[in-house]
Amino acid sequence: MNYDRIIIRYGEISTKGRNRKLFIDKLRRSIKPLLRNTPRAKIDASRDRMYILLNGENGSGIIEGLKGIFGIQSFSPAVKVDKDIEKMKEAALTLFQEVYEEGKTFKITGKRSDKTFELTSEDINQEFGAHLLQNIDNLKVNVKNPDINLLIEIRSDAAYLSCETIKGAGGLPVGSSGKAMLMLSGGIDSPVAGFLAMKRGLEIEAVHFYSPPFTSERSKQKVIDLTEKLANVSGYVDLHIVPFTEIQQIIQKQIPENYSMTTTRRMMLRITDEIRKRREGLAIITGESLGQVASQTLESMYAINDVTNTPIIRPLITVDKHDTIEIAKEIDTYDISIRPYDDCCTVFVPSSPKTKPKRDKVLHYESFFDFEPFIEKAVNETEIVRIRIGNENHNMSVDDLF
Ligand code: ATP
Ligand code: MG
């Protein structure tokens, strides 16, 4: 289609009165990386909608990308025309002929936001409908369920014509709700949790615990690939890779086996919380789902959560595994998550972890050892990698990244 711009309609912004500016800024930031291969395309934002002005660039790649951006209700490739009825008719006919095929039905949807314009919305429907019927043989109107809906919007600055309205991903622009740390394993659940949190406007930084040499470089690569999928939504995601071997070995020595899993999770949470503080985040996100495994019983969560007051967001807490897998497939993380490499928890996992650990007991077991210096050391030795949108990282080996 011969469109010169893409009209973007904001999502839930109407309920966000005072936050409008933040919402628009963050949406602009999410969209910007989509324009990296089309340098002449520009973003033009106003209070109630946004335009991508193509300036001669091909918009098809941008349109694909926009479908995954949070904060967009819908968008339409469109042309801008002077509010001159003859010019508008000419443009409507040209635009329509580009998408029309024999046998397709149509309707016109006129929208007059500029009330000074000489035709009402209904007049626009009549006048432009008649114009198309006169110029195209055998064309048929179908008001209820047309194949082509030609939208003609009269706004204060100009008229905008479009034949297609594409549904957006909804949600809030990434970053408009603040920043949180996502505890990202190589599993199925945590990338989905991160995605859902981003959909509600959270900017995320990922934290991954690994235990070389017990976990392989490939399991690290898996997490990098998962992070890249999340980066496709927001442009980039910072990934914190925490060396966890030493602490796991201490736990193995110091803590009775049936409580080692509980302590492991508590240490992970303490470290994540420390990284969060340094990065000025306000929450922690996990992929936990109630009752799924030993560490996710309510008793376990109570004993683990005890190490911090920081809000812990668990988008999957009530979601069935089956439904999580469906989302993982949709967001294209599933195939990465099922690659069969061990993560640090599966390597050290005890044969029979306590499913109902007691907080007092775990505190007692941990009281014989000062974990604090080791936590600090792990945080200080954490590597941070910025994972960017697209396939920029694909041809790099893990060694290039670290
Ligand atoms: P997932 O599919 O996300 O791995 P899971 O069902 O395997 O989840 P657990 O292994 O109990 O469940 O992990 C619960 C949560 O703890 C994960 O969703 C993730 O947020 C966090 N987590 C587990 N292992 C790691 C790790 N190695 N690094 C960072 N976070 C982790
Ligand atoms: Mg897991």
Short mmCIF file of C-alpha atoms and ligand atoms in Angstrom, two decimals:
data_model
loop_
_atom_site.label_atom_id
_atom_site.label_comp_id
_atom_site.label_asym_id
_atom_site.label_seq_id
_atom_site.Cartn_x
_atom_site.Cartn_y
_atom_site.Cartn_z
CA MET A 1 0.00 0.00 0.00
CA ASN A 2 1.16 3.45 -0.78
CA TYR A 3 1.04 4.81 2.76
CA ASP A 4 3.29 7.57 4.02
CA ARG A 5 2.84 7.09 7.75
CA ILE A 6 1.63 4.71 10.42
CA ILE A 7 -0.98 5.96 12.87
CA ILE A 8 -0.53 4.52 16.36
CA ARG A 9 -3.43 4.57 18.82
CA TYR A 10 -2.48 4.48 22.47
CA GLY A 11 -3.61 1.66 24.74
CA GLU A 12 -4.76 2.22 28.31
CA ILE A 13 -3.57 5.78 28.37
CA SER A 14 -7.06 7.20 28.86
CA THR A 15 -7.04 5.88 32.41
CA LYS A 16 -3.60 7.31 33.05
CA GLY A 17 -4.30 11.03 33.03
CA ARG A 18 -1.28 12.43 34.83
CA ASN A 19 1.08 9.80 33.51
CA ARG A 20 0.41 10.61 29.89
CA LYS A 21 3.76 12.20 29.22
CA LEU A 22 5.64 9.29 30.77
CA PHE A 23 3.50 6.83 28.83
CA ILE A 24 4.24 8.58 25.55
CA ASP A 25 7.97 8.91 26.27
CA LYS A 26 8.27 5.23 27.08
CA LEU A 27 6.26 4.19 24.06
CA ARG A 28 8.49 6.29 21.86
CA ARG A 29 11.50 4.60 23.43
CA SER A 30 10.06 1.14 22.76
CA ILE A 31 9.33 1.97 19.13
CA LYS A 32 12.65 3.63 18.33
CA PRO A 33 14.68 0.42 17.95
CA LEU A 34 12.23 -0.72 15.26
CA LEU A 35 13.38 2.17 13.09
CA ARG A 36 17.06 1.27 13.23
CA ASN A 37 17.11 -0.02 9.63
CA THR A 38 14.97 2.80 8.21
CA PRO A 39 16.87 5.96 9.16
CA ARG A 40 14.57 8.42 7.41
CA ALA A 41 11.50 7.23 9.34
CA LYS A 42 10.66 9.53 12.25
CA ILE A 43 8.36 9.40 15.25
CA ASP A 44 5.92 12.26 15.74
CA ALA A 45 4.01 12.02 19.02
CA SER A 46 1.04 14.04 20.14
CA ARG A 47 -1.19 13.83 23.20
CA ASP A 48 -3.68 11.44 21.76
CA ARG A 49 -1.79 9.46 19.12
CA MET A 50 1.57 8.88 17.55
CA TYR A 51 2.68 8.84 13.93
CA ILE A 52 5.62 7.13 12.33
CA LEU A 53 6.44 9.31 9.33
CA LEU A 54 8.04 7.03 6.77
CA ASN A 55 9.66 9.73 4.61
CA GLY A 56 9.98 7.29 1.73
CA GLU A 57 11.10 4.27 3.75
CA ASN A 58 9.39 0.89 3.38
CA GLY A 59 7.17 0.35 6.42
CA SER A 60 6.60 -3.40 6.29
CA GLY A 61 9.32 -4.32 8.81
CA ILE A 62 8.13 -1.61 11.18
CA ILE A 63 4.56 -2.90 10.96
CA GLU A 64 5.69 -6.41 11.93
CA GLY A 65 7.64 -5.02 14.88
CA LEU A 66 4.80 -2.80 16.12
CA LYS A 67 2.62 -5.86 16.70
CA GLY A 68 4.84 -6.80 19.66
CA ILE A 69 5.12 -3.38 21.30
CA PHE A 70 3.21 -2.88 24.56
CA GLY A 71 1.05 0.22 25.00
CA ILE A 72 -0.47 0.15 21.54
CA GLN A 73 -4.19 -0.45 21.12
CA SER A 74 -4.15 -0.52 17.31
CA PHE A 75 -2.29 0.98 14.38
CA SER A 76 -2.95 1.75 10.74
CA PRO A 77 -0.79 2.43 7.73
CA ALA A 78 -2.23 5.72 6.41
CA VAL A 79 -1.86 8.65 4.06
CA LYS A 80 -2.19 12.28 5.05
CA VAL A 81 -4.12 14.56 2.69
CA ASP A 82 -5.17 18.22 2.73
CA LYS A 83 -8.75 18.75 3.87
CA ASP A 84 -9.87 19.40 0.34
CA ILE A 85 -12.71 17.14 -0.77
CA GLU A 86 -11.49 16.69 -4.35
CA LYS A 87 -7.95 15.84 -3.24
CA MET A 88 -9.31 13.50 -0.60
CA LYS A 89 -11.47 11.71 -3.16
CA GLU A 90 -8.52 11.20 -5.44
CA ALA A 91 -6.40 9.87 -2.59
CA ALA A 92 -9.21 7.60 -1.36
CA LEU A 93 -9.62 6.07 -4.79
CA THR A 94 -5.88 5.49 -5.26
CA LEU A 95 -5.51 3.96 -1.84
CA PHE A 96 -8.57 1.79 -2.29
CA GLN A 97 -7.50 0.52 -5.71
CA GLU A 98 -4.24 -0.69 -4.25
CA VAL A 99 -5.95 -3.12 -1.89
CA TYR A 100 -9.09 -3.88 -3.88
CA GLU A 101 -9.57 -7.19 -5.66
CA GLU A 102 -12.59 -8.21 -7.73
CA GLY A 103 -15.46 -9.39 -5.56
CA LYS A 104 -14.36 -7.70 -2.32
CA THR A 105 -16.92 -5.65 -0.39
CA PHE A 106 -16.29 -2.35 1.36
CA LYS A 107 -17.55 0.37 3.59
CA ILE A 108 -16.42 3.87 4.45
CA THR A 109 -15.99 4.91 8.07
CA GLY A 110 -15.94 8.68 8.29
CA LYS A 111 -14.77 10.27 11.55
CA ARG A 112 -15.00 14.00 11.91
CA SER A 113 -12.94 15.11 14.90
CA ASP A 114 -12.66 18.59 13.41
CA LYS A 115 -16.22 19.82 13.74
CA THR A 116 -15.58 22.80 11.46
CA PHE A 117 -15.19 20.48 8.48
CA GLU A 118 -18.03 20.91 6.00
CA LEU A 119 -19.14 17.25 5.84
CA THR A 120 -20.45 15.31 8.82
CA SER A 121 -19.23 11.75 9.41
CA GLU A 122 -22.37 10.43 7.75
CA ASP A 123 -21.91 12.81 4.77
CA ILE A 124 -18.37 11.51 4.38
CA ASN A 125 -19.63 7.93 4.22
CA GLN A 126 -22.19 8.86 1.54
CA GLU A 127 -19.98 11.09 -0.56
CA PHE A 128 -16.87 8.91 -0.61
CA GLY A 129 -18.85 5.68 -0.91
CA ALA A 130 -20.58 7.08 -4.00
CA HIS A 131 -17.24 8.18 -5.44
CA LEU A 132 -15.77 4.68 -5.18
CA LEU A 133 -18.93 3.02 -6.55
CA GLN A 134 -18.84 5.35 -9.56
CA ASN A 135 -15.25 4.57 -10.34
CA ILE A 136 -14.99 0.83 -9.71
CA ASP A 137 -17.19 -1.65 -11.58
CA ASN A 138 -19.18 -4.25 -9.65
CA LEU A 139 -18.08 -2.90 -6.28
CA LYS A 140 -20.44 -3.80 -3.44
CA VAL A 141 -21.09 -2.19 -0.08
CA ASN A 142 -21.23 -4.34 3.05
CA VAL A 143 -21.75 -2.24 6.15
CA LYS A 144 -21.79 -5.10 8.67
CA ASN A 145 -18.81 -7.15 7.59
CA PRO A 146 -16.81 -5.47 4.83
CA ASP A 147 -13.61 -6.90 3.38
CA ILE A 148 -12.16 -3.41 3.21
CA ASN A 149 -12.99 -0.65 5.67
CA LEU A 150 -11.73 2.67 4.38
CA LEU A 151 -11.25 4.94 7.36
CA ILE A 152 -11.40 8.68 6.67
CA GLU A 153 -10.52 10.79 9.67
CA ILE A 154 -10.83 14.54 9.64
CA ARG A 155 -8.54 16.06 12.21
CA SER A 156 -7.61 19.67 12.84
CA ASP A 157 -4.42 19.57 10.76
CA ALA A 158 -5.43 17.30 7.87
CA ALA A 159 -7.40 14.26 6.72
CA TYR A 160 -6.02 10.76 7.31
CA LEU A 161 -7.00 7.82 5.15
CA SER A 162 -6.33 4.17 5.87
CA CYS A 163 -7.68 0.79 4.79
CA GLU A 164 -6.38 -1.39 7.55
CA THR A 165 -6.50 -1.36 11.34
CA ILE A 166 -4.10 -3.79 12.96
CA LYS A 167 -4.61 -4.88 16.56
CA GLY A 168 -1.79 -3.90 18.91
CA ALA A 169 -0.37 -5.94 21.80
CA GLY A 170 -2.18 -3.85 24.46
CA GLY A 171 -0.67 -3.38 27.91
CA LEU A 172 1.49 -0.44 28.99
CA PRO A 173 4.76 0.72 27.43
CA VAL A 174 7.80 -0.96 28.94
CA GLY A 175 9.28 1.27 31.63
CA SER A 176 6.12 3.25 32.36
CA SER A 177 5.56 1.27 35.58
CA GLY A 178 9.16 1.38 36.82
CA LYS A 179 11.97 -1.15 37.01
CA ALA A 180 12.15 -4.68 38.44
CA MET A 181 14.69 -7.51 38.47
CA LEU A 182 13.60 -10.71 36.74
CA MET A 183 15.06 -13.91 38.18
CA LEU A 184 15.68 -15.70 34.93
CA SER A 185 16.48 -19.41 34.94
CA GLY A 186 16.78 -21.40 31.74
CA GLY A 187 13.30 -22.85 32.32
CA ILE A 188 9.94 -22.29 30.71
CA ASP A 189 8.31 -20.15 33.38
CA SER A 190 10.59 -17.22 34.14
CA PRO A 191 10.82 -15.83 30.57
CA VAL A 192 7.02 -15.93 30.40
CA ALA A 193 6.80 -14.16 33.77
CA GLY A 194 9.18 -11.50 32.45
CA PHE A 195 7.12 -11.02 29.34
CA LEU A 196 3.88 -10.60 31.31
CA ALA A 197 5.54 -8.14 33.67
CA MET A 198 6.81 -6.11 30.73
CA LYS A 199 3.30 -6.08 29.36
CA ARG A 200 2.20 -4.21 32.47
CA GLY A 201 4.86 -1.59 31.84
CA LEU A 202 7.78 -2.89 33.89
CA GLU A 203 11.28 -2.39 32.64
CA ILE A 204 13.25 -5.48 33.53
CA GLU A 205 16.83 -6.41 34.19
CA ALA A 206 17.48 -10.15 34.24
CA VAL A 207 19.45 -11.94 36.96
CA HIS A 208 20.77 -15.42 36.29
CA PHE A 209 22.63 -17.71 38.67
CA TYR A 210 25.12 -20.09 37.19
CA SER A 211 27.54 -22.56 38.69
CA PRO A 212 30.54 -23.32 36.54
CA PRO A 213 31.90 -25.90 35.96
CA PHE A 214 28.74 -27.74 37.01
CA THR A 215 26.64 -25.81 34.54
CA SER A 216 27.93 -25.52 30.99
CA GLU A 217 28.57 -22.58 28.69
CA ARG A 218 25.62 -23.83 26.69
CA SER A 219 23.25 -23.29 29.57
CA LYS A 220 24.57 -19.74 29.77
CA GLN A 221 24.00 -19.30 26.04
CA LYS A 222 20.45 -20.51 26.55
CA VAL A 223 19.82 -17.70 29.01
CA ILE A 224 21.38 -15.18 26.65
CA ASP A 225 19.04 -16.37 23.89
CA LEU A 226 16.03 -16.11 26.20
CA THR A 227 17.07 -12.62 27.23
CA GLU A 228 17.29 -11.67 23.58
CA LYS A 229 13.66 -12.67 23.08
CA LEU A 230 12.72 -10.33 25.91
CA ALA A 231 14.94 -7.62 24.46
CA ASN A 232 12.88 -7.78 21.28
CA VAL A 233 10.04 -6.27 23.28
CA SER A 234 11.96 -3.41 24.85
CA GLY A 235 15.02 -2.78 22.68
CA TYR A 236 17.52 -4.17 25.17
CA VAL A 237 17.71 -5.97 28.48
CA ASP A 238 20.63 -5.95 30.90
CA LEU A 239 21.52 -9.47 32.01
CA HIS A 240 23.34 -9.99 35.31
CA ILE A 241 25.20 -13.28 35.48
CA VAL A 242 25.92 -14.24 39.06
CA PRO A 243 28.67 -16.78 39.87
CA PHE A 244 26.96 -19.05 42.36
CA THR A 245 29.21 -22.12 42.66
CA GLU A 246 30.94 -21.11 45.86
CA ILE A 247 27.73 -20.41 47.76
CA GLN A 248 26.18 -23.65 46.57
CA GLN A 249 29.19 -25.58 47.79
CA ILE A 250 29.00 -23.86 51.17
CA ILE A 251 25.32 -24.71 51.41
CA GLN A 252 26.08 -28.32 50.61
CA LYS A 253 28.52 -28.42 53.51
CA GLN A 254 26.68 -26.28 56.05
CA ILE A 255 22.98 -26.96 55.65
CA PRO A 256 21.18 -30.27 56.20
CA GLU A 257 20.31 -31.74 52.86
CA ASN A 258 16.55 -31.46 53.16
CA TYR A 259 16.87 -27.70 53.78
CA SER A 260 19.56 -26.96 51.20
CA MET A 261 17.06 -26.05 48.53
CA THR A 262 15.32 -23.57 50.82
CA THR A 263 18.60 -21.90 51.73
CA THR A 264 19.70 -21.88 48.09
CA ARG A 265 16.56 -19.95 47.17
CA ARG A 266 17.00 -17.60 50.08
CA MET A 267 20.56 -16.82 48.99
CA MET A 268 19.44 -16.25 45.41
CA LEU A 269 16.82 -13.84 46.64
CA ARG A 270 19.24 -11.99 48.89
CA ILE A 271 21.70 -11.57 46.03
CA THR A 272 19.00 -10.49 43.60
CA ASP A 273 17.77 -7.97 46.13
CA GLU A 274 21.25 -6.54 46.55
CA ILE A 275 21.63 -6.18 42.78
CA ARG A 276 18.19 -4.57 42.68
CA LYS A 277 19.27 -1.99 45.23
CA ARG A 278 22.38 -1.12 43.23
CA ARG A 279 20.36 -0.84 40.02
CA GLU A 280 17.57 1.14 41.67
CA GLY A 281 14.78 -1.32 40.89
CA LEU A 282 11.67 -1.52 43.06
CA ALA A 283 10.59 -5.15 42.75
CA ILE A 284 11.67 -8.70 41.92
CA ILE A 285 9.87 -10.91 39.41
CA THR A 286 9.95 -14.72 39.46
CA GLY A 287 8.36 -17.48 37.41
CA GLU A 288 6.92 -19.23 40.46
CA SER A 289 3.57 -20.93 40.23
CA LEU A 290 1.78 -22.14 43.33
CA GLY A 291 2.26 -25.79 44.16
CA GLN A 292 4.29 -26.63 41.09
CA VAL A 293 7.39 -28.00 42.79
CA ALA A 294 8.84 -28.33 46.30
CA SER A 295 10.15 -24.76 46.34
CA GLN A 296 6.79 -23.37 45.36
CA THR A 297 4.50 -24.57 48.11
CA LEU A 298 3.10 -21.78 50.23
CA GLU A 299 5.27 -22.90 53.18
CA SER A 300 8.36 -22.72 50.96
CA MET A 301 7.51 -19.31 49.63
CA TYR A 302 6.96 -18.09 53.17
CA ALA A 303 10.35 -19.36 54.32
CA ILE A 304 12.15 -18.05 51.23
CA ASN A 305 10.40 -14.69 51.02
CA ASP A 306 11.40 -14.02 54.63
CA VAL A 307 14.79 -12.58 53.54
CA THR A 308 13.30 -9.41 52.04
CA ASN A 309 10.45 -6.90 52.17
CA THR A 310 10.89 -6.00 48.52
CA PRO A 311 7.70 -6.66 46.54
CA ILE A 312 7.95 -9.94 44.68
CA ILE A 313 5.86 -10.10 41.57
CA ARG A 314 4.82 -13.58 40.49
CA PRO A 315 2.82 -13.19 37.29
CA LEU A 316 2.34 -16.97 36.97
CA ILE A 317 1.36 -17.70 40.54
CA THR A 318 -2.13 -18.92 39.59
CA VAL A 319 -1.41 -20.02 36.04
CA ASP A 320 -1.50 -23.71 35.05
CA LYS A 321 1.67 -25.07 33.45
CA HIS A 322 -0.26 -25.91 30.32
CA ASP A 323 -1.28 -22.27 29.84
CA THR A 324 2.24 -21.05 30.58
CA ILE A 325 3.55 -23.34 27.85
CA GLU A 326 1.03 -21.87 25.43
CA ILE A 327 2.33 -18.35 26.14
CA ALA A 328 5.95 -19.56 25.90
CA LYS A 329 5.21 -20.87 22.43
CA GLU A 330 3.53 -17.64 21.41
CA ILE A 331 6.46 -15.51 22.53
CA ASP A 332 8.89 -17.95 20.96
CA THR A 333 10.82 -18.85 24.10
CA TYR A 334 9.57 -22.43 24.44
CA ASP A 335 12.04 -24.07 22.05
CA ILE A 336 14.94 -22.35 23.79
CA SER A 337 13.68 -23.27 27.27
CA ILE A 338 13.43 -26.98 26.50
CA ARG A 339 17.06 -27.29 25.40
CA PRO A 340 18.34 -29.96 27.77
CA TYR A 341 21.11 -28.17 29.68
CA ASP A 342 21.33 -28.24 33.43
CA ASP A 343 20.94 -25.13 35.49
CA CYS A 344 22.48 -24.56 38.89
CA CYS A 345 19.44 -25.78 40.78
CA THR A 346 19.06 -29.05 38.94
CA VAL A 347 22.73 -29.87 39.55
CA PHE A 348 22.66 -29.31 43.29
CA VAL A 349 19.09 -30.29 43.96
CA PRO A 350 18.77 -32.68 46.92
CA SER A 351 16.99 -35.98 46.43
CA SER A 352 14.18 -35.08 48.82
CA PRO A 353 13.84 -31.36 49.48
CA LYS A 354 11.50 -30.34 52.24
CA THR A 355 8.14 -29.38 50.78
CA LYS A 356 7.04 -27.69 54.00
CA PRO A 357 10.18 -26.03 55.38
CA LYS A 358 9.91 -24.07 58.62
CA ARG A 359 11.21 -20.56 58.69
CA ASP A 360 12.67 -20.95 62.21
CA LYS A 361 14.53 -24.08 61.26
CA VAL A 362 16.12 -22.58 58.20
CA LEU A 363 17.16 -19.53 60.21
CA HIS A 364 18.69 -21.82 62.79
CA TYR A 365 20.69 -23.80 60.21
CA GLU A 366 21.92 -20.64 58.52
CA SER A 367 22.96 -19.08 61.84
CA PHE A 368 26.13 -21.19 62.03
CA PHE A 369 27.70 -19.54 59.03
CA ASP A 370 28.18 -15.95 57.90
CA PHE A 371 26.91 -15.89 54.32
CA GLU A 372 27.08 -12.12 54.02
CA PRO A 373 30.69 -11.80 52.71
CA PHE A 374 29.99 -14.46 50.11
CA ILE A 375 26.83 -12.74 49.02
CA GLU A 376 28.75 -9.52 48.62
CA LYS A 377 31.50 -11.29 46.69
CA ALA A 378 29.00 -12.89 44.32
CA VAL A 379 27.37 -9.52 43.70
CA ASN A 380 30.73 -7.87 43.07
CA GLU A 381 31.77 -10.57 40.64
CA THR A 382 28.52 -10.48 38.73
CA GLU A 383 28.94 -9.76 35.03
CA ILE A 384 26.50 -7.44 33.31
CA VAL A 385 25.80 -7.89 29.63
CA ARG A 386 23.50 -5.71 27.59
CA ILE A 387 21.49 -7.92 25.25
CA ARG A 388 20.03 -6.03 22.32
CA ILE A 389 17.05 -6.43 20.04
CA GLY A 390 17.30 -8.47 16.86
CA ASN A 391 20.10 -10.80 15.90
CA GLU A 392 23.00 -8.54 16.74
CA ASN A 393 24.28 -11.12 19.23
CA HIS A 394 23.77 -14.18 17.05
CA ASN A 395 27.16 -14.52 15.49
CA MET A 396 29.04 -13.93 18.70
CA SER A 397 30.26 -16.74 20.85
CA VAL A 398 29.75 -16.61 24.56
CA ASP A 399 33.40 -15.65 24.92
CA ASP A 400 32.84 -12.50 22.89
CA LEU A 401 30.21 -11.43 25.32
CA PHE A 402 32.01 -11.94 28.60
P1 ATP B 1 11.42 -21.87 35.52
O1 ATP B 1 10.65 -22.61 34.48
O2 ATP B 1 11.32 -20.38 35.39
O3 ATP B 1 12.82 -22.37 35.67
P2 ATP B 1 10.54 -23.63 37.51
O4 ATP B 1 9.13 -24.06 37.34
O5 ATP B 1 11.63 -24.52 37.04
O6 ATP B 1 10.68 -22.19 36.86
P3 ATP B 1 11.98 -23.30 39.98
O7 ATP B 1 13.14 -24.03 39.44
O8 ATP B 1 11.46 -23.64 41.34
O9 ATP B 1 10.70 -23.37 39.05
O10 ATP B 1 12.31 -21.77 39.97
C1 ATP B 1 11.39 -20.83 40.45
C2 ATP B 1 11.84 -19.45 40.03
O11 ATP B 1 13.09 -19.15 40.65
C3 ATP B 1 12.10 -19.36 38.56
O12 ATP B 1 10.92 -19.13 37.82
C4 ATP B 1 13.06 -18.20 38.50
O13 ATP B 1 12.35 -16.98 38.61
C5 ATP B 1 13.89 -18.41 39.75
N1 ATP B 1 15.11 -19.19 39.41
C6 ATP B 1 15.30 -20.51 39.46
N2 ATP B 1 16.54 -20.86 39.04
C7 ATP B 1 17.17 -19.71 38.71
C8 ATP B 1 18.48 -19.36 38.20
N3 ATP B 1 19.39 -20.30 37.94
N4 ATP B 1 18.75 -18.07 38.00
C9 ATP B 1 17.84 -17.11 38.25
N5 ATP B 1 16.60 -17.36 38.71
C10 ATP B 1 16.26 -18.64 38.96
MG MG B 2 13.58 -24.06 36.60
#
